[in-house]
mmCIF file of C-alpha atoms in Angstrom:
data_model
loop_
_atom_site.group_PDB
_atom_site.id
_atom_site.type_symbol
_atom_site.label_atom_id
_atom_site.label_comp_id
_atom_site.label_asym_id
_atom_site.label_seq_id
_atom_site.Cartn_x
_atom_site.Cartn_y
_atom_site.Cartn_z
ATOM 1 C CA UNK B 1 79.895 111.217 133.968
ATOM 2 C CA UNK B 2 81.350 108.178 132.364
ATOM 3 C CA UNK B 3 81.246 108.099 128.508
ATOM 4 C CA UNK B 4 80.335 104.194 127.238
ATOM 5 C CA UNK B 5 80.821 103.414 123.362
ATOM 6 C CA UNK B 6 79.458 99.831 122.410
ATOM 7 C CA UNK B 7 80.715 98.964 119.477
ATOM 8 C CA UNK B 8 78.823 95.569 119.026
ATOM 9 C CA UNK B 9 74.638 95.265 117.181
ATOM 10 C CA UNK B 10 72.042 95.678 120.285
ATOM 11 C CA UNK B 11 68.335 95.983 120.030
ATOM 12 C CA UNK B 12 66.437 98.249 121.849
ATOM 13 C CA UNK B 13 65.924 95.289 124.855
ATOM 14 C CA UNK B 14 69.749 94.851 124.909
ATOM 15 C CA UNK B 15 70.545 98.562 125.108
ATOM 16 C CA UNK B 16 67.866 99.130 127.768
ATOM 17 C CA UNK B 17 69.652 96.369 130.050
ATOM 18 C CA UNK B 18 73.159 97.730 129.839
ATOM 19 C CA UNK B 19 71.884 100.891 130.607
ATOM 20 C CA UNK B 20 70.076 99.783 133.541
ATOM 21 C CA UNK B 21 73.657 98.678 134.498
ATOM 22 C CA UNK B 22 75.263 102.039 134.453
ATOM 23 C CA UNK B 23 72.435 104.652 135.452
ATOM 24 C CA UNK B 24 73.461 108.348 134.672
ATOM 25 C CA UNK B 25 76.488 106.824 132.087
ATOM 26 C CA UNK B 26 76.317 108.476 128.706
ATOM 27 C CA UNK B 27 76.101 105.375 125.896
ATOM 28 C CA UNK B 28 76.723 105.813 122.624
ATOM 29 C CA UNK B 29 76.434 103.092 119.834
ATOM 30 C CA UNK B 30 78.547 102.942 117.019
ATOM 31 C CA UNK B 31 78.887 100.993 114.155
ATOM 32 C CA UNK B 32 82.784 99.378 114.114
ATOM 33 C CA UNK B 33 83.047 100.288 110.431
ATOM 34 C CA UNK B 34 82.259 104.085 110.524
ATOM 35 C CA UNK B 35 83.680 105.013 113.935
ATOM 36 C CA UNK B 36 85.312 108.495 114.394
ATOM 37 C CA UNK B 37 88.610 108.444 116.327
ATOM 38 C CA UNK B 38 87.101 111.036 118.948
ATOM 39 C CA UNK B 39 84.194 108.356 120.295
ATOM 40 C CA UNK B 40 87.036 105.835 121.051
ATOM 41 C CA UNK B 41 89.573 108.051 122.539
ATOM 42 C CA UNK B 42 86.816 109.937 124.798
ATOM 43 C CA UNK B 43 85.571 106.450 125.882
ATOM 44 C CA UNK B 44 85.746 105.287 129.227
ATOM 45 C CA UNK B 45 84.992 102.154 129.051
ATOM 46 C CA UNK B 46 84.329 100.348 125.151
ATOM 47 C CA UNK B 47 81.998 97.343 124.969
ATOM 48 C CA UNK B 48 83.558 95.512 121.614
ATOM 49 C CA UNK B 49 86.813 95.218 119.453
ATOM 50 C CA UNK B 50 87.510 98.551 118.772
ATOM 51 C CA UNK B 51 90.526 99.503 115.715
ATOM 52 C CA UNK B 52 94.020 98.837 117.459
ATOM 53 C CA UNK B 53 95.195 102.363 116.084
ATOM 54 C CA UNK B 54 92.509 104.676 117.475
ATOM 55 C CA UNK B 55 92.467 102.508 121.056
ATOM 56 C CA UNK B 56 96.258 102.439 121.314
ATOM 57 C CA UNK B 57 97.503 104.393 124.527
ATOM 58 C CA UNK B 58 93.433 105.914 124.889
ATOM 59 C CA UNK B 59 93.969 108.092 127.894
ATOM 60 C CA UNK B 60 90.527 108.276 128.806
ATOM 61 C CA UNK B 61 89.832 104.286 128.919
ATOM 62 C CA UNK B 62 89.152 102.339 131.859
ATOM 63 C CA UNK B 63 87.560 99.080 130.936
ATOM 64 C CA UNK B 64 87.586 97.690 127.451
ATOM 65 C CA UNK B 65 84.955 94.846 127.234
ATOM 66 C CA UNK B 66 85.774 92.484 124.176
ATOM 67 C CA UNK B 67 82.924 90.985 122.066
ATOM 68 C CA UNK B 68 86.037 87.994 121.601
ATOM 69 C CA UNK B 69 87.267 85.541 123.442
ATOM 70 C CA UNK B 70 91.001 85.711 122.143
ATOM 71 C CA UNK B 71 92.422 88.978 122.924
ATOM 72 C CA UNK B 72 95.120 89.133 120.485
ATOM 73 C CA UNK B 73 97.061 92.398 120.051
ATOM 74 C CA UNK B 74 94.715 94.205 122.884
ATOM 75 C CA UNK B 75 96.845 92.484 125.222
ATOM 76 C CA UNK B 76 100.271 92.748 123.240
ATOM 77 C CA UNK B 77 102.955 96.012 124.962
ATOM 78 C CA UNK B 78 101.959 99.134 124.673
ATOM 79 C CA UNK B 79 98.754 99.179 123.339
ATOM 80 C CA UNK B 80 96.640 99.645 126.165
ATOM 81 C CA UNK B 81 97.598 101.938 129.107
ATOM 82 C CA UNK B 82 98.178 99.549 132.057
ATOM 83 C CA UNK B 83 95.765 100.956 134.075
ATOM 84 C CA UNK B 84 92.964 100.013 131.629
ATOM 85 C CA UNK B 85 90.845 96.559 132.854
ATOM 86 C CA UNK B 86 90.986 93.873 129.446
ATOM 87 C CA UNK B 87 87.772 91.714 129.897
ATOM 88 C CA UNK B 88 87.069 88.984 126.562
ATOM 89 C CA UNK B 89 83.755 87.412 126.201
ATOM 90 C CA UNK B 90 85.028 84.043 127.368
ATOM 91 C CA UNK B 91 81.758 81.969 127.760
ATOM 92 C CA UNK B 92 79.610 83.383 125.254
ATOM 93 C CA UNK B 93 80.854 81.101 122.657
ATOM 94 C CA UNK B 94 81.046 77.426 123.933
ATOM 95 C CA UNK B 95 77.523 76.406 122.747
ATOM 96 C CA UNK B 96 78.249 77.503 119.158
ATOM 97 C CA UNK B 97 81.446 76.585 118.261
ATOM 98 C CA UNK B 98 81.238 73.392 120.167
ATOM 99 C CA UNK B 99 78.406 72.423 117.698
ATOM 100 C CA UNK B 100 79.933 73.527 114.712
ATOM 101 C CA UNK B 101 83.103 71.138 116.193
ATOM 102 C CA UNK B 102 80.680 68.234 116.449
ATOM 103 C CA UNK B 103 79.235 69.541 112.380
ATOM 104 C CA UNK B 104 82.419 69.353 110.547
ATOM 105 C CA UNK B 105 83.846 66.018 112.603
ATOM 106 C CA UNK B 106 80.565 64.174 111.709
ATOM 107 C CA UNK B 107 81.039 65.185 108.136
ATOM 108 C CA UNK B 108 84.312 64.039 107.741
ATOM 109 C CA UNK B 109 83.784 60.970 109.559
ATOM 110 C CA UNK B 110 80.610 59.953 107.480
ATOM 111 C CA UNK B 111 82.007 61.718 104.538
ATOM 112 C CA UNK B 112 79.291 63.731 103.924
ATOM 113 C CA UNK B 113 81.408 66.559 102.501
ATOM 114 C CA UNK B 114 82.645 64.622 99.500
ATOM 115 C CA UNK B 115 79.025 63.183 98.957
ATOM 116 C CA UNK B 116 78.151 66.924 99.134
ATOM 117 C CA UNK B 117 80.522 67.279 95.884
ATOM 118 C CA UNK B 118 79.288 64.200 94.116
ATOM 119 C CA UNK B 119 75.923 65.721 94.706
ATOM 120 C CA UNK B 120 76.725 68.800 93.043
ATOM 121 C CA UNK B 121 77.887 66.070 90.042
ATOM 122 C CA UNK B 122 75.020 64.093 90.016
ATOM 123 C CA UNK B 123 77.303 61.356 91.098
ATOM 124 C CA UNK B 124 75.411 58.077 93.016
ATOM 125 C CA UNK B 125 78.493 56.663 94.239
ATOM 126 C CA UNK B 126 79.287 54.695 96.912
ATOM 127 C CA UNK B 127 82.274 56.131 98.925
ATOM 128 C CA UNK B 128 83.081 53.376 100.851
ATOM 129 C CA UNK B 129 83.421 52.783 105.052
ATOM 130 C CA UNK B 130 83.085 54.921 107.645
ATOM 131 C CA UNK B 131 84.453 56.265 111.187
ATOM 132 C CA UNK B 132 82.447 56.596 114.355
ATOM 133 C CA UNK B 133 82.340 58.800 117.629
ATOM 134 C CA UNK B 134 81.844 55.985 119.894
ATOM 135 C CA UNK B 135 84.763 54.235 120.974
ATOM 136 C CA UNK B 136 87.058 56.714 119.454
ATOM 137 C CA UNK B 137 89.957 58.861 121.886
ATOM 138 C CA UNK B 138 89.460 62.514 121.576
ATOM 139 C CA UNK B 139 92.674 64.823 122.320
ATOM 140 C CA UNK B 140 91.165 67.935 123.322
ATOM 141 C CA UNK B 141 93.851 70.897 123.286
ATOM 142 C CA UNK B 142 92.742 73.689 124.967
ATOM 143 C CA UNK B 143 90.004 73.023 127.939
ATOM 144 C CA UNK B 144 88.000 76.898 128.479
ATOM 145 C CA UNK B 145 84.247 77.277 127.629
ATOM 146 C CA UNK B 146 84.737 76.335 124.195
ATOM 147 C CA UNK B 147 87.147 73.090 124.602
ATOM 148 C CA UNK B 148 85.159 72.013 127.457
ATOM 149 C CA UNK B 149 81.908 71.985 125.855
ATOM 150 C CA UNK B 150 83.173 70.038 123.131
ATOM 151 C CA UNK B 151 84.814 67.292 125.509
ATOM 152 C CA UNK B 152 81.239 67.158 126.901
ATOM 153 C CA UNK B 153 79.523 66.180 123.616
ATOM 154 C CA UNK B 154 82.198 63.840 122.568
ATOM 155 C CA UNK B 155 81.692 62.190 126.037
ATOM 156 C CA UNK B 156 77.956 62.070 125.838
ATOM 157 C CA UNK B 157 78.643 59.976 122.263
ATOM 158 C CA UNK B 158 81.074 57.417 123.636
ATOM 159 C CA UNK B 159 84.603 58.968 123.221
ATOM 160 C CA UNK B 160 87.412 58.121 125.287
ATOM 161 C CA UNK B 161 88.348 61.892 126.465
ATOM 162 C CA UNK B 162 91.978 63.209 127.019
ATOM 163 C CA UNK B 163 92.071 67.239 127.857
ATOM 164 C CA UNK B 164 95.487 69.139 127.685
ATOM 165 C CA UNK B 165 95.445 72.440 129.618
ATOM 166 C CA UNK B 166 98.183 75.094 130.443
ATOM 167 C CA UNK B 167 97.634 75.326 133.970
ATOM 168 C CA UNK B 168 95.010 73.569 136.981
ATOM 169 C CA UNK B 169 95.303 69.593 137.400
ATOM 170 C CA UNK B 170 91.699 69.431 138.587
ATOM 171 C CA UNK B 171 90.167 66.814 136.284
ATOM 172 C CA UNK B 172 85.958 67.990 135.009
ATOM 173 C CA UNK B 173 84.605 64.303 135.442
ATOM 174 C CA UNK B 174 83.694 64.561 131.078
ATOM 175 C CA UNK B 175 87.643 63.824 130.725
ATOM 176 C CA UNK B 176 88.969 60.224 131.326
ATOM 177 C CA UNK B 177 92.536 62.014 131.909
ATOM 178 C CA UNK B 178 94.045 65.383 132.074
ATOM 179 C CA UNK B 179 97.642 66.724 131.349
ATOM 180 C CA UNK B 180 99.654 69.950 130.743
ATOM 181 C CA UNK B 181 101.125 70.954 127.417
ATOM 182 C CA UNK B 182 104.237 69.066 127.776
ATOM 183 C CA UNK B 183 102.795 65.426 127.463
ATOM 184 C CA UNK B 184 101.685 67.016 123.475
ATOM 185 C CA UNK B 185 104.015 65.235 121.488
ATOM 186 C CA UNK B 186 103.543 61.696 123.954
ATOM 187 C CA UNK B 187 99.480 61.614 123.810
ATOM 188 C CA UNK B 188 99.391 63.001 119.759
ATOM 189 C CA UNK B 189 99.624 59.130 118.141
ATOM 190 C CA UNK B 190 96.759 58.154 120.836
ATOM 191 C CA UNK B 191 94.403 60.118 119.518
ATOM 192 C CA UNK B 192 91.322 59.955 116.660
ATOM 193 C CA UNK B 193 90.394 62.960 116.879
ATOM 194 C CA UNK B 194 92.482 66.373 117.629
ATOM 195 C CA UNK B 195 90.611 69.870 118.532
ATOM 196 C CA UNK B 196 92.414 73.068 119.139
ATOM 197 C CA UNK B 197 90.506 75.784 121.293
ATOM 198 C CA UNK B 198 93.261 77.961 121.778
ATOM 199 C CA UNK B 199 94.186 81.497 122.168
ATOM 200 C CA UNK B 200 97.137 83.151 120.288
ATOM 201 C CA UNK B 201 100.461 82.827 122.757
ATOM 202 C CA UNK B 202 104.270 82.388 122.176
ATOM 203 C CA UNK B 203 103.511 79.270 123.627
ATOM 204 C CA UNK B 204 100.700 77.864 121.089
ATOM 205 C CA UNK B 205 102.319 79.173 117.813
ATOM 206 C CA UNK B 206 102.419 76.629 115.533
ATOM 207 C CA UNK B 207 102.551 73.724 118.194
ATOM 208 C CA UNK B 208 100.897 71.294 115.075
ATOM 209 C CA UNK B 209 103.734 71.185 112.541
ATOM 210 C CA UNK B 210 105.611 69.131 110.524
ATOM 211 C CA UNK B 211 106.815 66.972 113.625
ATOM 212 C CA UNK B 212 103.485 66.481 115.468
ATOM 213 C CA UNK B 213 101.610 65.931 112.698
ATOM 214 C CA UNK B 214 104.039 62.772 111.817
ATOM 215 C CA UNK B 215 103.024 61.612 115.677
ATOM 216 C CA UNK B 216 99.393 61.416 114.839
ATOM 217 C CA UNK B 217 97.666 58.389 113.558
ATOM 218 C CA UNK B 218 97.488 57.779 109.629
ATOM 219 C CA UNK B 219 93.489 58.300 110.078
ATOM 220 C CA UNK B 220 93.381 61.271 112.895
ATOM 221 C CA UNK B 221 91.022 64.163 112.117
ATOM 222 C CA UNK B 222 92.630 67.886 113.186
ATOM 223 C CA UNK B 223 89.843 70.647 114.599
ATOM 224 C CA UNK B 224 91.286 74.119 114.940
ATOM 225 C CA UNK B 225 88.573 76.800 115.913
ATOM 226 C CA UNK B 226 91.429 78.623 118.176
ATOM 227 C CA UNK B 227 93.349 80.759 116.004
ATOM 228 C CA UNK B 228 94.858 79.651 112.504
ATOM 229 C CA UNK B 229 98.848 80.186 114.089
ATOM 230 C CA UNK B 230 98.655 77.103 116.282
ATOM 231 C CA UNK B 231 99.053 75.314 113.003
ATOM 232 C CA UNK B 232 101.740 75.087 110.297
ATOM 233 C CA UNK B 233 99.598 75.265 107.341
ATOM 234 C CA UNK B 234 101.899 73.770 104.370
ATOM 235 C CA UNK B 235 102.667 71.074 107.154
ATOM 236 C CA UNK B 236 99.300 70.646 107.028
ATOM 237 C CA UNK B 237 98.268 70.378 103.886
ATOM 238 C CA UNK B 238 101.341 68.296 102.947
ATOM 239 C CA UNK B 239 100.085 65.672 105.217
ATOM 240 C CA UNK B 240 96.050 66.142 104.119
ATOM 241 C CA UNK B 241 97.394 65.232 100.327
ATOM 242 C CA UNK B 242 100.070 62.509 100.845
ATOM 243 C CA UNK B 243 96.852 60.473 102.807
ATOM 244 C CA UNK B 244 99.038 60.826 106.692
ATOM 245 C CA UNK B 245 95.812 62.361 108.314
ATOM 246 C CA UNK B 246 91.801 61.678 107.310
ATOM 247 C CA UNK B 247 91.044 64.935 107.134
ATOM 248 C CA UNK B 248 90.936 68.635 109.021
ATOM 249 C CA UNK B 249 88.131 70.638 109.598
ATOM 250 C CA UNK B 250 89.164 74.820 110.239
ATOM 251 C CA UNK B 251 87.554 77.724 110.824
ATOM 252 C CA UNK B 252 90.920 79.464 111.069
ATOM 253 C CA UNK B 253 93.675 79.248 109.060
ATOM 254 C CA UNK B 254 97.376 80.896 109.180
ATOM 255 C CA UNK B 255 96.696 83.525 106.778
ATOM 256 C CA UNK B 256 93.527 84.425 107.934
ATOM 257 C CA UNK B 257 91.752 85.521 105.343
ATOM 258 C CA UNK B 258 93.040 82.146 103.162
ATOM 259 C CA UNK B 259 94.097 83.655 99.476
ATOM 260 C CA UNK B 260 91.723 82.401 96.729
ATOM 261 C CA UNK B 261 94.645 80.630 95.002
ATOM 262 C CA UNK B 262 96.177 78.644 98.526
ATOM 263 C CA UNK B 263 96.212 74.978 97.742
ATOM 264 C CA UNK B 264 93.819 74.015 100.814
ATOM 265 C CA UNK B 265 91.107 75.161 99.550
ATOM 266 C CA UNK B 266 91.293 72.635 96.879
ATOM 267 C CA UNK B 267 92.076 69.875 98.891
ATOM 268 C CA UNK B 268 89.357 67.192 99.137
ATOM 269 C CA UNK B 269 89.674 66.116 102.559
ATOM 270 C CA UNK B 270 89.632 69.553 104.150
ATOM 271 C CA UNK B 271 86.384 71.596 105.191
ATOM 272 C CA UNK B 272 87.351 75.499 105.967
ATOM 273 C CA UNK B 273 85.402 78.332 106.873
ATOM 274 C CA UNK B 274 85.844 81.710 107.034
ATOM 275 C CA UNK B 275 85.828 81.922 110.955
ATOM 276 C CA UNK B 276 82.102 81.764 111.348
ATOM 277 C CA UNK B 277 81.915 79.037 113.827
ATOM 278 C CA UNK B 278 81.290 81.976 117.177
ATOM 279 C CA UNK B 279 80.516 85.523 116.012
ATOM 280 C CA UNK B 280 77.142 86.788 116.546
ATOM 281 C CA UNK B 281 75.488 83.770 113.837
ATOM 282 C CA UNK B 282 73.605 82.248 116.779
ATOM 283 C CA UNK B 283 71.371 84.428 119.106
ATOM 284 C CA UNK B 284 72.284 82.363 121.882
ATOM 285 C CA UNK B 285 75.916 83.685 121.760
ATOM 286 C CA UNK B 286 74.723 87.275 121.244
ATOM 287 C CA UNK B 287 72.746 87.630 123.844
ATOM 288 C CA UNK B 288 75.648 85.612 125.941
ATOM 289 C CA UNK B 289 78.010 88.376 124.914
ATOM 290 C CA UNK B 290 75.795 91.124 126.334
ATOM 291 C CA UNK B 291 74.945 89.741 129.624
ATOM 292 C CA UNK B 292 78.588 89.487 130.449
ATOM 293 C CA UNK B 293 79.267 93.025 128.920
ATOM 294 C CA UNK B 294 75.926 93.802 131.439
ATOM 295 C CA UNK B 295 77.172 92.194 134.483
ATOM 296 C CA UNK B 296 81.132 93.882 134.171
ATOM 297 C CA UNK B 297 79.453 97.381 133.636
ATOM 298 C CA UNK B 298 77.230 96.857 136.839
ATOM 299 C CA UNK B 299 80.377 94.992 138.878
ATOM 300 C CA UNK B 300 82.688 98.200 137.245
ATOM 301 C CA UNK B 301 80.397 100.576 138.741
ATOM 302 C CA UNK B 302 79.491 99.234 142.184
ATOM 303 C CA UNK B 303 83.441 98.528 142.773
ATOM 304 C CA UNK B 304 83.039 94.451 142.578
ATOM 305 C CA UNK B 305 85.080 91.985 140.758
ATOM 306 C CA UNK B 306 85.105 91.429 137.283
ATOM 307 C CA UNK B 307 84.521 88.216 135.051
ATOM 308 C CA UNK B 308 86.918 87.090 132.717
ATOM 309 C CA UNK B 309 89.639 89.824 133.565
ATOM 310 C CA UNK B 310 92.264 89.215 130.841
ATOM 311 C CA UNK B 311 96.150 88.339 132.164
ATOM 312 C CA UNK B 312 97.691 90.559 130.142
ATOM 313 C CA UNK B 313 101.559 89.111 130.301
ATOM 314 C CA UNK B 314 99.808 85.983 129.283
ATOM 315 C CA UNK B 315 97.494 86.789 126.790
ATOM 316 C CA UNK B 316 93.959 85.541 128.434
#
């Protein structure tokens, strides 16, 4: 009998369709925050982001299902036996965070976040002109589920679309053009707008730093909903206050949680938030997450190929 421990909230409908999936399994939920060492290293296969201490080297593990799309240290040396299957939740999350992409570009386009502070003034003040979506060129770095979906609704609103990808020159027809991660520092001062949807790699630490964020136009907006490391974050903020970029909009930062006292937070032409953008906030991307945990428990079990194996050399 294979032991399953599911680590992420299910309702009673959730729980009775992964157990459909794996007839005869014995599940056991657990709540993250109060787990006992002994449910994760008797586990055979984990459905969620278990503690990197208790899963390190679990002898018992087969297939560890994240409820993330970035893998992070799961995939680092030694951490997971390298028999064990890595599968993220890549796909759950490109409706949500896509959204929240278009949300906090909007706002600091129309500059509703600094009307949202004279509001909290009383302040009727006219702030002046504003930017637009249409006719602007979008650099979108980092084209999976989440990138993608945002190059999509950029499209759909007029943007000239440029996608930068590690690997696999075939262009989706909502990109005008398509390069690798070499052309960076050449397509940078062509761009409006800026996204990062990336995962956490030796090759996408801290690719916007002092350097490329001098190549970017004086009135660019920067998107990171990847992880906070792709950016240089004094860099950053050097170039929010001296006026060299219009704003940045993050749901990550670099370090994640931001200290109370960093200087971003105080600086007017940022919007951050604590990494809420995915997560389970939107039942659409819950219920995403547990149909593909579903459909790799079922494929585990009846010996077929799984989706969204993770590479673990590369990191995704």
């Amino acid at each position: 009998m294979k032991n399953i421990l599911v680590l992420i909230p299910v309702n009673d409908e959730q729980k009775k369709l992964l157990e459909q999936k794996a007839p005869g399994a014995s599940f056991v939920y657990s709540d993250v925050k109060k787990l006992d060492a002994a449910l994760v290293q008797n586990a055979n296969i984990i459905i969620g982001n278990p503690p990197i201490d208790l899963v390190k080297n679990s002898k018992n593990l087969e297939l560890l299902q994240l409820q993330s799309a970035g893998v992070g240290e799961y995939a680092a040396e030694g951490v997971l036996p390298d028999h064990v299957i890595l599968t993220n939740a890549s796909g759950a999350y490109g409706l949500a965070i896509s959204e929240y992409m278009l949300g906090v570009l909007l706002s600091l386009y129309k500059k509703l976040h600094l009307y949202r502070d004279n509001q909290a003034e009383g302040n009727w003040t006219y702030l002046g002109k504003v930017k637009s979506i249409y006719n602007s060129t979008a650099l979108i770095i980092g084209l999976g589920d989440i990138g993608g979906e945002f190059a999509k609704k950029l499209k759909a609103l007029g943007a000239y679309t440029i996608g930068i990808r590690r690997k696999d020159s075939n262009k989706p027809d909502y990109l005008d053009e398509l390069y690798f991660m070499d052309k960076l520092e050449e397509l940078l001062p062509r761009a409006d707008i800026v996204s990062l949807s990336l995962p956490a790699t030796q090759h996408t630490n801290r690719i916007i730093n002092e350097k490329t964020l001098g190549l970017m136009k004086r009135d660019a907006v920067l998107i990171n909903v990847g992880r906070g490391n792709a950016v240089e974050t004094e860099a950053l903020c050097d170039a929010l206050e001296s006026g060299r970029l219009l704003g940045a909009a993050l749901d990550v930062t670099d370090p994640e949680p931001l200290p109370k006292d960093h200087r971003l937070w105080r600086i007017k032409n940022a919007i951050i938030t604590p990494h809420v953008s995915g997560g389970f906030s939107l039942k659409e991307t819950h219920d995403r997450i547990v149909n593909i945990a579903a459909y790799n428990i079922e494929a585990f079990f009846n010996g077929r190929s799984l989706m969204n194996v993770v590479d673990k050399a590369e990191g995704y």
